[in-house]
Amino acid sequence: MRRVLSLLVAVIFVFGAMAAVTMAEVNKGAEKYTIDKCQKKKPVVPFNHYQHQKIQGVTCKACHHEMEEGKTPKSCFECHQCKKGEAPAKGEAPDAKIAFHKNCKGCHVKMKKEGKKTGPTSCVKCHPKK
């Protein structure tokens, strides 16, 4: 009886581990994106999504903060509109430019201050000329 119970526990553990790995692989998104929706004057921003997924301690919710577990995250632009840097109305998401500069650039600046390898913090590094 103990063997059967031990085997059953082992099988449940293996299936649980397989489910966790499978869930981790779901909804990874594209490897690279181009952020090109609101640019009027600056060049578009190339974004290496895969590289950000590999950063230790950074979860999907760091960027997809309204994400529901196990569901495909929304695009940034579903909540953050192009409004020329205007402050949001009460209860409204900040416009895309404000959100990207606060979240993306803010994270890079924080990591740089901590002495960690990070992405760009200057305009021309994020918005490279072709």
Coordinates of C-alpha atoms in Angstrom, one line a residue:
M1 CA 0.0 0.0 0.0
R2 CA 2.9 2.4 0.8
R3 CA 4.4 1.7 -2.6
V4 CA 1.2 2.5 -4.4
L5 CA 0.8 5.7 -2.4
S6 CA 4.4 6.7 -3.0
L7 CA 4.0 6.0 -6.7
L8 CA 0.8 8.1 -6.8
V9 CA 2.5 11.0 -5.1
A10 CA 5.5 10.8 -7.5
V11 CA 3.1 10.7 -10.5
I12 CA 1.2 13.8 -9.2
F13 CA 4.5 15.6 -8.6
V14 CA 5.7 14.9 -12.1
F15 CA 2.5 16.0 -13.7
G16 CA 2.5 19.1 -11.6
A17 CA 6.0 20.0 -12.6
M18 CA 5.1 19.4 -16.3
A19 CA 2.1 21.7 -16.0
A20 CA 4.2 24.4 -14.4
V21 CA 6.8 24.2 -17.2
T22 CA 4.0 24.2 -19.8
M23 CA 2.4 27.3 -18.2
A24 CA 5.7 29.1 -18.1
E25 CA 6.0 28.6 -21.9
V26 CA 2.5 29.8 -22.6
N27 CA 2.0 33.4 -23.9
K28 CA 5.7 34.3 -24.3
G29 CA 4.9 36.7 -27.1
A30 CA 7.2 37.6 -30.0
E31 CA 10.9 37.6 -29.6
K32 CA 11.2 41.2 -30.8
Y33 CA 8.8 44.1 -31.2
T34 CA 9.0 47.5 -32.7
I35 CA 7.3 50.3 -30.6
D36 CA 6.1 52.5 -33.4
K37 CA 2.6 53.7 -32.5
C38 CA 3.1 57.2 -31.1
Q39 CA 6.3 58.4 -32.7
K40 CA 5.9 61.7 -34.6
K41 CA 9.4 63.1 -34.4
K42 CA 11.6 60.4 -32.8
P43 CA 12.6 57.2 -34.6
V44 CA 10.8 53.9 -33.6
V45 CA 12.0 51.9 -30.7
P46 CA 13.3 48.4 -31.2
F47 CA 12.4 46.2 -28.2
N48 CA 13.9 42.8 -27.5
H49 CA 11.1 41.1 -25.6
Y50 CA 13.0 37.8 -25.2
Q51 CA 16.0 39.5 -23.7
H52 CA 13.7 41.1 -21.0
Q53 CA 12.1 37.8 -20.2
K54 CA 15.5 36.4 -19.3
I55 CA 16.2 39.0 -16.6
Q56 CA 16.3 37.4 -13.2
G57 CA 13.7 38.7 -10.8
V58 CA 11.7 40.4 -13.5
T59 CA 8.3 38.9 -14.1
C60 CA 5.8 39.5 -16.9
K61 CA 3.8 41.7 -14.5
A62 CA 6.7 44.2 -14.3
C63 CA 5.5 45.5 -17.7
H64 CA 2.1 43.8 -18.1
H65 CA 0.9 45.1 -14.7
E66 CA -2.8 44.5 -15.3
M67 CA -2.1 40.9 -16.5
E68 CA -4.3 38.0 -15.3
E69 CA -2.4 34.8 -14.5
G70 CA -2.5 32.3 -17.3
K71 CA -4.0 34.7 -19.8
T72 CA -2.4 36.4 -22.8
P73 CA -1.2 39.9 -21.7
K74 CA -2.7 43.0 -23.4
S75 CA -0.6 45.1 -25.7
C76 CA 0.6 48.3 -23.9
F77 CA -1.4 50.4 -26.3
E78 CA -4.7 48.7 -25.3
C79 CA -4.6 50.8 -22.1
H80 CA -2.0 53.5 -22.8
Q81 CA -3.0 55.8 -25.7
C82 CA -1.0 58.3 -27.7
K83 CA -1.9 61.7 -26.1
K84 CA 1.2 63.8 -26.6
G85 CA 2.5 63.4 -23.0
E86 CA -0.7 64.7 -21.4
A87 CA -1.3 63.9 -17.7
P88 CA -4.1 61.3 -17.4
A89 CA -7.5 62.1 -16.1
K90 CA -8.4 60.5 -12.7
G91 CA -8.7 56.7 -13.1
E92 CA -7.2 56.8 -16.6
A93 CA -4.0 55.1 -17.6
P94 CA -1.1 57.5 -18.4
D95 CA -0.5 58.1 -22.1
A96 CA 2.0 55.8 -23.8
K97 CA 5.0 58.2 -23.8
I98 CA 4.7 58.8 -20.1
A99 CA 4.2 55.1 -19.3
F100 CA 7.2 54.0 -21.4
H101 CA 9.5 56.6 -20.0
K102 CA 8.4 55.9 -16.4
N103 CA 8.4 52.1 -16.6
C104 CA 11.1 51.3 -19.2
K105 CA 13.5 54.1 -18.7
G106 CA 12.8 54.2 -15.0
C107 CA 13.8 50.5 -14.7
H108 CA 17.0 51.0 -16.7
V109 CA 18.0 54.0 -14.5
K110 CA 17.3 52.0 -11.3
M111 CA 19.4 49.1 -12.5
K112 CA 22.2 51.4 -13.6
K113 CA 22.3 52.9 -10.1
E114 CA 22.4 49.4 -8.6
G115 CA 25.5 48.7 -10.8
K116 CA 23.7 46.2 -12.9
K117 CA 24.0 45.7 -16.7
T118 CA 21.0 47.4 -18.2
G119 CA 19.5 48.9 -21.3
P120 CA 19.7 52.5 -22.6
T121 CA 18.7 55.6 -20.7
S122 CA 19.2 58.3 -23.3
C123 CA 16.9 59.4 -26.1
V124 CA 19.2 58.4 -29.0
K125 CA 19.9 54.9 -27.6
C126 CA 16.2 54.0 -27.4
H127 CA 15.3 55.9 -30.5
P128 CA 18.2 55.1 -32.8
K129 CA 18.5 56.8 -36.1
K130 CA 18.4 54.4 -39.0

